[in-house]
Coordinates of C-alpha atoms and ligand atoms in Angstrom, one line a residue:
M700 CA 0.2 -0.2 0.0
Y701 CA 2.7 2.3 0.7
K702 CA 3.5 2.7 -3.3
Q703 CA -0.2 4.5 -3.2
V704 CA 0.5 6.7 -0.6
I705 CA 4.0 7.4 -2.3
L706 CA 1.9 8.6 -5.4
N707 CA -0.7 11.0 -3.2
H708 CA 2.0 13.3 -2.9
L709 CA 1.8 14.3 -6.3
L710 CA 1.7 18.1 -5.5
D711 CA 4.3 18.0 -3.3
Y712 CA 6.4 17.0 -6.0
L713 CA 6.0 19.2 -8.4
K714 CA 5.9 22.0 -5.8
I715 CA 9.6 20.6 -5.4
K716 CA 10.2 20.5 -9.1
N717 CA 9.0 24.2 -9.3
V718 CA 6.1 23.0 -11.6
V719 CA 4.1 25.7 -12.4
I720 CA 0.8 25.7 -10.6
K721 CA -2.5 27.1 -11.1
K722 CA -5.4 26.3 -8.9
S723 CA -9.1 27.9 -9.4
G724 CA -11.4 26.8 -6.5
K725 CA -11.0 22.8 -6.5
V726 CA -9.4 22.5 -9.9
I727 CA -5.6 22.2 -10.2
M728 CA -3.9 23.1 -13.9
L729 CA -0.1 22.8 -14.4
E730 CA 2.2 23.0 -17.1
C731 CA 2.9 19.6 -18.3
P732 CA 6.2 18.7 -18.1
F733 CA 6.3 16.6 -21.4
C734 CA 4.7 19.3 -23.9
K735 CA 5.2 22.4 -22.0
T736 CA 2.4 23.6 -23.3
Q737 CA 1.7 27.5 -22.5
P738 CA -1.7 28.2 -21.5
L739 CA -1.4 25.7 -19.6
S740 CA -2.9 22.3 -21.1
A741 CA -2.9 19.6 -17.9
N742 CA -5.1 19.3 -14.7
I743 CA -5.1 16.8 -12.0
I744 CA -8.0 14.9 -12.2
P745 CA -10.2 15.9 -9.4
N746 CA -10.2 13.7 -6.3
T747 CA -7.0 11.7 -7.8
S748 CA -3.6 11.8 -8.4
V749 CA -3.5 11.5 -12.0
I750 CA -2.5 14.5 -14.5
N751 CA -4.2 15.1 -17.5
C752 CA -3.0 16.9 -20.7
Y753 CA -5.6 17.8 -23.7
K754 CA -2.6 18.8 -25.7
C755 CA -0.3 15.6 -26.0
N756 CA -3.7 13.9 -24.4
K757 CA -1.6 11.9 -22.2
K758 CA -2.7 10.6 -18.4
Y759 CA 0.2 10.0 -16.3
N760 CA 0.9 9.9 -12.3
L761 CA 4.0 10.5 -9.9
M762 CA 5.4 7.4 -11.2
D763 CA 5.7 8.6 -15.0
L764 CA 6.9 11.7 -14.4
V765 CA 9.6 10.9 -12.2
K766 CA 10.7 8.8 -15.2
Y767 CA 10.7 11.5 -17.4
I768 CA 12.2 14.1 -15.6
E769 CA 15.2 12.4 -13.7
N770 CA 15.5 10.0 -16.1
K771 CA 14.7 7.0 -13.6
T772 CA 13.8 3.3 -14.4
N773 CA 14.0 1.2 -11.3
E774 CA 10.4 1.1 -10.1
D775 CA 11.4 0.7 -6.2
E776 CA 14.4 2.5 -5.9
I777 CA 12.5 5.8 -7.1
Y778 CA 9.3 4.9 -4.5
Q779 CA 12.6 4.9 -2.3
Y780 CA 14.1 8.4 -3.3
L781 CA 10.4 10.0 -3.2
K782 CA 9.6 9.2 0.0
E783 CA 13.1 10.8 1.5
L784 CA 12.7 13.5 -0.8
L785 CA 9.1 14.0 0.1
K786 CA 10.0 13.3 3.6
I787 CA 7.0 10.2 3.1
E788 CA 6.3 7.9 6.8
V789 CA 5.9 4.6 4.8
M790 CA 7.7 1.6 4.5
T791 CA 9.0 0.7 1.9
K792 CA 10.5 -2.2 0.9
K793 CA 14.3 -1.2 2.1
D794 CA 12.8 0.0 5.5
E795 CA 11.1 -3.1 5.4
D796 CA 14.0 -5.6 4.7
E797 CA 16.1 -3.5 7.2
L798 CA 13.6 -3.8 10.2
I799 CA 13.2 -8.0 9.8
K800 CA 16.8 -7.7 9.9
T801 CA 16.6 -6.3 12.9
L802 CA 13.6 -8.0 14.7
D803 CA 15.4 -11.0 13.9
F804 CA 18.3 -9.3 16.5
Y805 CA 15.3 -8.7 18.9
E806 CA 14.1 -12.5 18.5
K807 CA 17.6 -14.0 18.7
N808 CA 18.6 -12.2 22.3
G809 CA 15.5 -13.3 23.0
F810 CA 13.3 -10.1 24.0
D811 CA 10.0 -10.1 25.2
L812 CA 8.3 -6.6 23.5
V813 CA 5.0 -4.8 24.3
P814 CA 2.9 -3.2 22.2
I815 CA 2.9 0.8 22.9
E816 CA 1.1 3.3 22.0
K817 CA 1.1 5.4 18.5
N818 CA 4.0 7.7 18.8
G819 CA 4.0 7.6 22.7
K820 CA 6.1 5.2 25.5
R821 CA 2.5 4.0 26.9
P822 CA 2.0 0.4 26.8
I823 CA -1.4 -0.5 25.3
E824 CA -1.8 -3.8 26.8
K825 CA -3.6 -4.3 30.4
D826 CA -1.5 -6.3 32.3
W827 CA 1.4 -5.5 30.4
T828 CA 3.9 -6.9 33.0
N829 CA 2.2 -10.5 33.4
K830 CA 2.2 -11.1 29.5
T831 CA 4.3 -13.0 27.0
H832 CA 5.5 -11.6 23.5
K833 CA 8.3 -13.3 22.1
S834 CA 7.7 -14.0 18.2
K835 CA 8.5 -11.7 15.5
E836 CA 5.4 -12.0 13.3
E837 CA 3.6 -10.7 16.4
W838 CA 5.8 -7.6 16.6
L839 CA 5.5 -6.9 12.8
E840 CA 2.1 -7.3 13.1
W841 CA 2.2 -4.3 15.7
I842 CA 4.3 -2.3 14.0
R843 CA 2.6 -2.5 10.3
N844 CA -0.7 -1.5 12.3
G845 CA 1.0 2.1 13.0
L846 CA 1.9 1.1 17.3
N847 CA 5.5 1.7 18.6
I848 CA 7.2 -1.4 20.6
G849 CA 8.8 -1.4 23.7
V850 CA 11.5 -4.3 25.4
K851 CA 10.6 -5.1 29.3
T852 CA 14.0 -4.8 30.6
G853 CA 15.3 -6.5 33.2
V854 CA 14.7 -10.5 33.6
R855 CA 12.4 -11.0 30.8
S856 CA 14.1 -10.0 28.3
G857 CA 17.3 -10.9 29.8
I858 CA 19.0 -7.1 29.6
T859 CA 19.6 -4.3 32.0
I860 CA 19.5 -0.9 30.0
I861 CA 21.8 2.4 30.9
D862 CA 19.5 5.0 29.9
I863 CA 21.2 8.9 29.4
D864 CA 19.3 11.6 29.8
Q865 CA 21.5 14.1 28.0
K866 CA 23.7 14.6 24.6
P867 CA 26.2 13.9 23.9
I868 CA 26.9 11.2 26.5
P869 CA 29.7 13.3 29.4
E870 CA 33.1 12.0 28.6
E871 CA 33.4 9.8 32.1
I872 CA 30.9 7.6 31.1
R873 CA 31.5 7.4 27.4
L874 CA 34.9 5.6 28.0
M875 CA 33.4 3.5 29.8
V876 CA 30.7 1.9 27.5
G877 CA 32.1 -0.6 25.6
N878 CA 31.5 -1.6 22.3
T879 CA 27.4 -2.8 23.1
L880 CA 24.7 -1.7 21.4
I881 CA 23.5 1.8 21.2
Q882 CA 20.0 3.3 20.5
E883 CA 19.9 7.1 20.2
T884 CA 16.5 8.8 21.5
K885 CA 15.3 12.6 20.9
K886 CA 16.9 13.3 24.0
G887 CA 19.9 11.0 24.7
F888 CA 21.0 7.4 24.7
H889 CA 19.9 3.9 26.0
L890 CA 23.0 1.6 26.6
F891 CA 22.0 -2.5 26.5
Y892 CA 23.7 -4.8 28.6
K893 CA 23.2 -8.4 29.2
Y894 CA 20.8 -8.4 32.6
D895 CA 22.8 -7.8 35.7
K896 CA 20.8 -8.1 39.0
D897 CA 23.0 -6.1 41.2
L898 CA 22.0 -3.2 39.4
P899 CA 17.9 -1.4 40.5
K900 CA 15.8 -0.1 38.6
T901 CA 16.4 3.0 39.8
R902 CA 16.9 7.1 38.9
I903 CA 20.8 8.5 39.5
E904 CA 20.4 12.3 39.3
E905 CA 23.4 13.9 39.6
L906 CA 24.4 11.8 36.4
K907 CA 20.8 12.3 34.6
I908 CA 21.0 8.1 34.7
D909 CA 17.9 5.7 34.7
I910 CA 18.5 2.1 35.4
E911 CA 16.0 0.4 33.5
T912 CA 15.6 -3.5 34.3
T913 CA 12.7 -5.9 36.0
G914 CA 9.6 -4.6 36.1
G915 CA 10.4 -1.5 33.3
Q916 CA 10.1 -1.0 29.9
V917 CA 11.9 0.8 27.0
V918 CA 10.7 1.8 23.6
L919 CA 12.4 0.4 20.7
Y920 CA 13.8 1.1 16.6
P921 CA 11.6 1.5 14.7
S922 CA 8.9 3.3 17.1
I923 CA 8.4 6.6 16.6
V924 CA 8.5 8.9 19.8
E925 CA 7.3 12.4 20.0
N926 CA 7.5 12.5 15.7
E927 CA 10.9 11.3 16.2
K928 CA 12.2 7.5 15.1
R929 CA 14.6 5.7 17.2
N930 CA 17.6 4.4 15.5
F931 CA 20.6 1.9 16.8
I932 CA 23.8 4.3 16.5
S933 CA 26.1 1.3 17.3
G934 CA 27.2 -2.0 18.1
D935 CA 25.6 -5.1 17.0
K936 CA 25.8 -7.1 20.2
I937 CA 24.7 -7.1 23.6
I938 CA 28.2 -7.1 26.4
E939 CA 28.1 -8.1 29.6
I940 CA 28.2 -4.1 31.4
P941 CA 31.8 -3.1 31.8
K942 CA 33.4 -3.3 35.2
D943 CA 34.1 0.5 35.7
L944 CA 30.8 1.5 34.3
K945 CA 28.8 -0.5 37.0
G946 CA 31.2 0.3 39.7
L947 CA 30.4 4.2 39.1
L948 CA 27.3 3.7 39.0
K949 CA 26.9 1.5 42.3
S950 CA 29.2 4.4 43.9
K951 CA 25.8 6.7 42.9
I952 CA 22.9 4.7 43.9
E953 CA 21.6 5.9 47.2
L954 CA 22.0 3.0 49.1
P955 CA 17.9 1.6 50.1
A956 CA 17.5 1.2 53.8
L957 CA 17.4 -2.3 55.0
K958 CA 14.3 -4.0 54.1
S959 CA 12.1 -5.6 56.3
F960 CA 10.3 -9.1 55.0
S961 CA 7.2 -7.3 54.4
E962 CA 8.6 -4.7 52.3
K963 CA 10.6 -6.8 50.6
L964 CA 7.9 -8.6 49.7
R965 CA 6.1 -5.5 48.7
D966 CA 9.0 -4.9 46.3
D967 CA 9.1 -8.5 44.7
I968 CA 5.2 -8.2 44.0
K969 CA 5.6 -4.8 42.4
S970 CA 8.6 -6.0 40.4
E971 CA 7.7 -9.1 39.8
D972 CA 11.2 -10.2 40.8
F973 CA 11.0 -13.7 42.3
K974 CA 11.0 -15.8 39.0
L975 CA 10.6 -19.5 40.8
E976 CA 11.5 -22.1 37.7
V977 CA 9.5 -25.0 38.2
I978 CA 8.2 -26.6 34.9
K979 CA 10.6 -25.9 32.2
E980 CA 10.4 -26.2 28.7
G981 CA 9.5 -29.9 27.6
E982 CA 8.2 -30.7 31.0
G983 CA 4.7 -30.7 29.9
R984 CA 3.8 -26.5 30.6
N985 CA 0.7 -26.9 27.9
N986 CA -0.2 -29.9 29.7
F987 CA 0.7 -28.2 33.2
L988 CA -1.8 -25.2 32.4
I989 CA -4.6 -26.3 30.8
H990 CA -5.7 -28.5 33.6
L991 CA -5.0 -26.2 36.2
G992 CA -7.1 -23.9 33.7
G993 CA -10.1 -26.3 34.1
I994 CA -10.1 -26.6 37.8
L995 CA -9.7 -22.7 38.1
R996 CA -12.6 -21.9 35.8
K997 CA -15.3 -24.0 38.1
E998 CA -15.1 -21.2 40.3
L999 CA -13.5 -18.4 38.3
S1000 CA -14.8 -16.5 34.9
I1001 CA -13.0 -16.2 32.0
K1002 CA -11.5 -13.2 32.4
Q1003 CA -10.3 -14.2 36.2
T1004 CA -8.9 -17.4 35.2
E1005 CA -6.7 -15.6 32.1
Y1006 CA -5.6 -13.8 34.5
V1007 CA -4.1 -16.5 37.1
M1008 CA -2.8 -18.5 34.3
N1009 CA -0.9 -15.7 33.2
A1010 CA 0.6 -15.0 36.7
V1011 CA 1.2 -18.8 37.0
N1012 CA 2.6 -18.9 33.4
N1013 CA 5.3 -16.0 34.4
H1014 CA 6.4 -17.0 37.1
F1015 CA 6.5 -21.0 37.3
C1016 CA 6.8 -21.9 33.5
S1017 CA 10.4 -20.9 31.9
P1018 CA 10.4 -19.9 29.6
P1019 CA 6.7 -19.0 29.8
L1020 CA 4.1 -20.0 27.2
S1021 CA 3.4 -16.5 25.1
Q1022 CA 0.6 -15.1 25.2
K1023 CA -1.2 -16.2 21.9
E1024 CA -0.9 -19.8 23.6
I1025 CA -2.6 -19.1 26.5
I1026 CA -5.4 -16.9 24.9
A1027 CA -5.9 -20.3 23.6
M1028 CA -5.8 -22.4 25.9
V1029 CA -8.6 -19.9 28.0
G1030 CA -10.3 -20.1 24.4
Q1031 CA -10.1 -23.9 24.9
L1032 CA -11.5 -24.1 28.1
D1033 CA -15.0 -23.7 27.7
K1034 CA -15.0 -26.8 25.9
Y1035 CA -14.4 -28.9 28.6
I1036 CA -16.3 -26.8 31.0
E1037 CA -19.6 -26.8 29.2
F1038 CA -22.8 -25.6 31.0
D1039 CA -25.3 -28.2 31.1
E1040 CA -27.8 -26.0 32.2
Q1041 CA -28.4 -23.2 29.7
E1042 CA -31.8 -23.3 29.4
L1043 CA -32.3 -23.3 32.8
A1044 CA -30.2 -20.0 33.3
L1045 CA -32.1 -18.3 30.4
K1046 CA -35.6 -19.4 32.4
V1047 CA -34.0 -17.6 35.5
L1048 CA -33.0 -14.5 34.0
Q1049 CA -36.4 -14.2 32.1
Y1050 CA -37.5 -14.9 35.3
L1051 CA -35.4 -12.0 37.4
R1052 CA -36.0 -9.6 34.2
N1053 CA -39.6 -9.5 34.9
V1054 CA -39.6 -9.0 38.7
E1055 CA -36.5 -6.9 39.1
D1056 CA -35.1 -9.1 41.9
G1057 CA -36.2 -12.2 43.7
T1058 CA -34.8 -14.9 46.8
R1059 CA -33.6 -17.9 45.9
T1060 CA -36.7 -19.5 47.0
D1061 CA -39.3 -17.4 44.4
V1062 CA -36.5 -18.2 42.1
E1063 CA -37.4 -21.7 43.2
R1064 CA -40.7 -21.6 42.7
A1065 CA -41.1 -19.9 39.4
I1066 CA -39.4 -21.9 37.5
G1067 CA -40.6 -25.2 38.9
E1068 CA -37.0 -26.8 39.8
K1069 CA -35.3 -28.2 42.8
K1070 CA -33.3 -26.5 45.0
A1071 CA -29.9 -28.1 44.1
R1072 CA -30.6 -27.7 40.5
T1073 CA -31.4 -23.7 41.5
D1074 CA -28.5 -23.5 43.6
K1075 CA -26.1 -24.6 40.7
V1076 CA -28.1 -22.2 38.5
L1077 CA -28.0 -19.2 40.6
A1078 CA -24.4 -19.9 40.9
Y1079 CA -23.1 -20.0 37.8
L1080 CA -25.0 -16.9 36.8
V1081 CA -23.2 -15.0 39.4
K1082 CA -19.9 -16.0 38.5
E1083 CA -20.8 -15.4 34.7
G1084 CA -21.5 -11.4 36.1
Y1085 CA -25.4 -12.1 34.8
L1086 CA -26.4 -11.4 38.6
L1087 CA -25.4 -9.6 41.6
K1088 CA -26.5 -11.0 45.3
R1089 CA -27.4 -8.5 47.9
G1090 CA -27.9 -10.1 51.4
K1091 CA -30.3 -12.7 50.4
S1092 CA -32.1 -11.0 46.7
Y1093 CA -30.7 -11.6 43.6
H1094 CA -30.4 -8.8 40.6
I1095 CA -30.0 -8.4 37.2
I1096 CA -27.1 -6.6 36.7
K1097 CA -27.8 -2.9 34.4
K1098 CA -31.5 -2.8 36.0
A1099 CA -30.9 -0.1 37.1
D1100 CA -30.6 1.5 33.4
W1101 CA -33.3 -0.9 32.2
K1102 CA -35.8 0.6 34.4
D1103 CA -35.8 4.4 33.3
T1104 CA -35.4 4.3 29.7
L1105 CA -38.7 4.3 28.6
I1106 CA -38.6 7.8 29.6
D1107 CA -35.9 8.1 26.8
I1108 CA -37.3 6.5 24.4
G1109 CA -37.5 8.8 21.4
K1110 CA -34.9 11.6 22.7
P1111 CA -32.1 12.9 20.7
V1112 CA -29.0 11.0 20.8
P1113 CA -26.4 13.2 23.0
F1114 CA -23.5 12.6 20.3
T1115 CA -22.9 13.2 17.0
V1116 CA -23.6 10.8 14.6
P1117 CA -20.7 10.1 12.1
Y1118 CA -20.7 11.1 8.5
F1119 CA -24.2 11.4 8.8
Y1120 CA -24.7 14.2 11.2
D1121 CA -26.2 17.0 8.6
V1122 CA -28.4 14.5 7.0
A1123 CA -31.1 13.8 9.6
N1124 CA -32.3 13.6 13.1
Y1125 CA -31.5 10.5 15.3
N1126 CA -33.1 9.5 18.2
W1127 CA -32.5 6.0 20.7
G1128 CA -34.4 3.4 19.2
D1129 CA -33.3 4.1 16.2
L1130 CA -32.1 1.6 13.1
L1131 CA -28.8 2.8 10.8
L1132 CA -28.0 0.9 7.6
I1133 CA -25.1 0.9 5.5
G1134 CA -25.1 -1.2 2.8
S1135 CA -22.0 -2.5 1.4
K1136 CA -20.0 -5.0 -0.6
A1137 CA -17.4 -7.5 0.1
K1138 CA -14.2 -6.4 0.4
Y1139 CA -15.6 -2.7 0.2
G1140 CA -13.7 -1.8 3.6
K1141 CA -16.9 -2.2 5.7
T1142 CA -14.6 -3.1 8.8
H1143 CA -12.8 0.1 8.0
I1144 CA -15.6 2.1 8.6
S1145 CA -17.1 -0.1 11.4
M1146 CA -13.7 0.9 13.2
N1147 CA -13.7 5.0 12.3
I1148 CA -17.6 5.1 13.7
I1149 CA -16.0 3.3 16.8
K1150 CA -13.4 6.0 16.6
K1151 CA -15.6 9.0 16.1
L1152 CA -17.6 7.8 19.0
Q1153 CA -15.0 7.0 20.8
E1154 CA -13.9 10.3 20.5
Q1155 CA -16.9 11.9 22.1
G1156 CA -16.9 9.8 25.2
V1157 CA -18.6 6.9 23.8
K1158 CA -18.3 3.3 24.4
P1159 CA -20.0 1.6 21.6
Y1160 CA -20.3 -2.2 21.1
Y1161 CA -19.0 -4.3 18.4
I1162 CA -20.4 -7.3 17.6
S1163 CA -18.8 -9.2 14.4
L1164 CA -20.9 -11.9 12.4
E1165 CA -17.3 -13.5 11.2
T1166 CA -14.4 -14.9 13.0
G1167 CA -11.3 -13.3 12.9
S1168 CA -9.8 -10.3 14.1
R1169 CA -9.3 -8.3 11.5
F1170 CA -10.9 -5.7 13.4
A1171 CA -8.6 -5.8 16.2
K1172 CA -5.6 -4.6 14.0
I1173 CA -7.8 -2.0 12.4
A1174 CA -8.9 -0.4 15.8
L1175 CA -4.9 -0.7 16.8
Q1176 CA -4.2 0.9 13.9
L1177 CA -6.8 3.9 14.3
G1178 CA -5.3 4.2 17.4
L1179 CA -7.9 3.1 19.7
K1180 CA -6.7 1.0 23.0
E1181 CA -8.3 -1.5 24.7
G1182 CA -11.3 -0.6 26.9
D1183 CA -11.7 2.1 24.7
F1184 CA -14.9 -0.5 23.0
Y1185 CA -16.5 -3.7 23.4
H1186 CA -16.6 -6.5 21.0
T1187 CA -17.8 -9.8 20.7
F1188 CA -18.5 -12.3 18.5
C1189 CA -21.5 -14.1 17.4
A1190 CA -23.0 -16.2 14.6
D1191 CA -26.5 -16.0 14.9
P1192 CA -27.9 -13.1 15.1
T1193 CA -31.3 -13.7 16.1
K1194 CA -29.4 -14.4 19.2
I1195 CA -28.0 -10.4 19.4
E1196 CA -29.4 -8.8 22.5
L1197 CA -28.9 -5.4 22.7
E1198 CA -27.4 -3.3 25.7
P1199 CA -30.0 -0.9 27.3
N1200 CA -29.0 2.6 26.0
A1201 CA -25.9 1.6 23.8
V1202 CA -25.0 2.4 20.7
T1203 CA -24.3 -0.9 19.1
I1204 CA -22.8 -1.5 15.4
I1205 CA -23.4 -5.0 14.0
D1206 CA -20.8 -6.3 11.5
W1207 CA -22.4 -7.9 9.2
L1208 CA -25.5 -9.3 7.9
L1209 CA -25.2 -11.7 5.2
I1210 CA -29.0 -12.2 3.5
V1211 CA -29.0 -15.4 2.7
D1212 CA -32.9 -16.7 2.7
K1213 CA -35.0 -13.7 2.5
A1214 CA -37.7 -15.0 5.0
K1215 CA -35.4 -15.1 7.6
T1216 CA -34.0 -11.4 6.7
D1217 CA -37.8 -10.4 8.2
L1218 CA -36.9 -12.4 11.4
I1219 CA -33.9 -10.8 11.8
F1220 CA -35.2 -7.2 10.9
R1221 CA -37.8 -8.1 13.5
H1222 CA -35.9 -9.3 16.0
F1223 CA -33.5 -6.3 15.7
I1224 CA -36.5 -3.7 15.4
E1225 CA -38.0 -5.6 18.9
Q1226 CA -34.6 -5.3 20.6
L1227 CA -34.3 -1.6 19.7
N1228 CA -37.6 -0.9 21.6
K1229 CA -36.7 -2.8 24.5
T1230 CA -33.2 -1.6 25.0
N1231 CA -33.8 2.4 23.7
G1232 CA -30.5 1.5 21.8
F1233 CA -28.6 2.9 18.6
L1234 CA -28.4 0.5 16.1
I1235 CA -25.9 0.5 13.2
I1236 CA -25.5 -2.8 10.8
F1237 CA -23.8 -3.3 7.9
Q1238 CA -25.8 -5.1 5.4
Q1239 CA -24.2 -7.1 2.4
L1240 CA -25.7 -5.1 -1.1
K1241 CA -26.1 -7.5 -4.5
Q1242 CA -23.4 -7.3 -7.0
D1243 CA -24.5 -4.8 -8.9
S1244 CA -25.1 -2.7 -5.4
S1245 CA -28.0 -2.7 -5.0
W1246 CA -29.9 -4.3 -2.0
F1247 CA -31.2 -7.2 -1.2
A1248 CA -34.5 -7.3 0.2
E1249 CA -35.0 -3.7 -0.8
N1250 CA -38.6 -3.4 1.3
M1251 CA -37.2 -4.2 4.3
C1252 CA -34.0 -2.3 3.9
K1253 CA -36.3 1.1 3.0
Q1254 CA -39.2 0.0 5.9
F1255 CA -37.0 0.2 9.4
P1256 CA -34.1 2.2 9.2
A1257 CA -34.0 6.2 10.4
L1258 CA -31.3 5.9 7.8
A1259 CA -29.8 3.6 5.2
T1260 CA -26.8 3.9 2.8
R1261 CA -24.7 2.6 0.7
Y1262 CA -20.9 2.9 0.7
L1263 CA -19.5 2.4 -2.4
Y1264 CA -16.2 3.4 -4.3
E1265 CA -15.7 5.5 -6.8
N1266 CA -13.9 3.5 -9.1
D1267 CA -14.6 -0.1 -8.4
N1268 CA -10.7 -1.6 -8.3
E1269 CA -9.8 0.7 -5.6
G1270 CA -10.7 2.1 -2.6
T1271 CA -9.0 5.1 -1.8
Y1272 CA -12.1 7.3 -2.7
G1273 CA -15.9 6.7 -2.4
K1274 CA -19.1 7.9 -1.7
Y1275 CA -22.1 7.3 0.6
I1276 CA -25.2 7.1 -1.5
I1277 CA -28.1 8.3 1.1
D1278 CA -31.2 6.3 0.2
V1279 CA -34.0 6.9 3.1
V1280 CA -33.8 9.4 5.7
R1281 CA -37.0 9.3 7.7
E1282 CA -36.5 12.9 10.0
P1283 CA -34.5 14.8 7.3
K1284 CA -32.6 17.7 9.5
P1285 CA -35.5 20.9 8.9
F1286 CA -33.7 23.9 6.7
G1287 CA -30.6 21.3 6.0
K1288 CA -29.6 21.2 2.5
K1289 CA -30.6 17.5 0.9
V1290 CA -28.2 15.8 0.5
F1291 CA -28.3 12.5 -1.6
E1292 CA -24.3 11.6 -2.0
I1293 CA -21.6 12.2 1.0
P1294 CA -18.2 12.1 -1.3
C1295 CA -15.0 10.5 1.2
V1296 CA -11.4 9.5 1.1
Y1297 CA -9.6 7.1 2.2
N1298 CA -6.0 7.3 4.2
W1299 CA -3.8 4.6 3.3
K1300 CA -1.5 5.6 6.0
T1301 CA -3.7 6.4 9.0
K1302 CA -6.2 4.1 8.0
E1303 CA -9.1 7.0 8.9
L1304 CA -12.1 7.7 6.3
K1305 CA -12.8 11.2 6.5
R1306 CA -15.7 12.9 4.7
I1307 CA -13.9 14.7 1.7
D1308 CA -15.6 18.4 3.2
E1309 CA -13.8 17.7 6.0
L1310 CA -10.5 17.1 4.5
N1311 CA -11.4 20.8 3.0
E1312 CA -12.2 22.2 6.1
E1313 CA -9.1 21.2 8.2
E1314 CA -6.2 21.3 5.4
G1315 CA -8.0 25.0 3.6
E1316 CA -6.3 23.2 0.7
S1317 CA -6.5 21.3 -2.7
G1318 CA -8.1 18.4 -3.3
I1319 CA -5.0 16.2 -2.6
P1320 CA -6.0 13.9 -0.3
V1321 CA -3.0 12.1 2.2
K1322 CA -0.9 15.0 3.7
E1323 CA 1.6 13.5 6.0
Ligands
ZN1656 ZN1 1.3 17.6 -22.4

């Protein structure tokens, strides 16, 4: 994709090459470099990066121009040249080769990495000190998603890093550094050494040095922090810390007072540096953990089980299994502990929903069951977070929300609806239908909507009807973090239960059988009435871009729209076509189409009019 991003910098290149350009409104005319005709004979075709010259009757792009103007032929080299000339932040093939080489080095040295927020230094993974990520493939995925990476210092990766907070390195220290790996940062340097247990994690103010070891992490190449890329400036190996440097540091570390046992315990827990090597590779780590998980899962929820398994994995397994393996294992667990009372549990929930709360005896009577089975079901529902037990009575969780929603029906939603804010008025209980074809970026649009809602303080619910985790990648690329939205997978749309007063996005509805479609839509409308939520559904379109079951699609939604590409084979430019508006915005202009542009680098989909406002510039969309 980097190629398209680079080609979109057409205008920047023309400016650098002093090509005569004349703008009038949205039309950009220029002197054609091939025929140099005056008056200007060429223009940039609106919403593209292609030039058309009516004099020489040629259509050409940035690649054609560079080949002609600079007499170059090798396209890979031209991309690299343009990237550097125009300072475009994309990854070319050459960058990628260099990156792979470095990641190999990290892997070979046993680095344990953590995903870090875009352009910053904070880990984005919850409970990250308890997780293990040692595979190159996983790291590469983070980086491709635009994230930064950090290395867990200390025992986790077998390294101690000396973080020097000034430039240049003071002379007395520089002489002691040795030939080891050094990373340059905006304000200083990181010296990499083999893990040294004698050096604690601390700050030595006098030397402007931080010692980073167990419990910490350091952001690594190719991360970009405050718009500055980190780079290695020397060394291709990691050595033991030289004796004199270690001596200097130790002499400057303020001696901690003798610690009592409880202080020591507290520090150990904080730094998690009390690794007990119980089970080694080849001694059945998998087997041990899955059995343990099975036992835990009897009493703990999925989340709690995963937490304990992570902690045990990291402290009792050497080396620990990867995060992926643990997650897969936790996913497996439910297979072994199928709850055999699902139907009864549903009955109990329905009963409690109607009566708001009840004691065990109430429940027992209502569902006509024996004490033992009732107790089992109630315990299960409490454990899984459906019910709350207060004193002797059981409550449905979130019951309070359910009670006051009736008053809110028909009230305007308290947020701006992304993309369609000036088309219609939106109320709680509304359905918004977006039609799209396969491979037309619907999951990108979903995540863009979630981002725009999250920015307004809304935490949406995302339900995927397809397996796979593509949405998570896109979310990270857009800068969303864990905890920004809820997500789940559901294979059967008629089983979806909406949350009260919440925004839910369903990705996506395939119309297999028309009769069933009717059923599905009725189910959603019922759910909307019941929960007073706001529902956005992505629905499959026919190959010719028209609706399946058109009547239905036009009967229920407050807004029905289709997202189509300008050019069928290329996703940069697209538009929403508005088909149904139930309550148009009064005094608003009638809108039938909303043109949009997709930024391949940031994964953002924006309305073109928003783009022009932001940049006050031409129609060339991808500005880095
Ligand atoms: Zn020409």
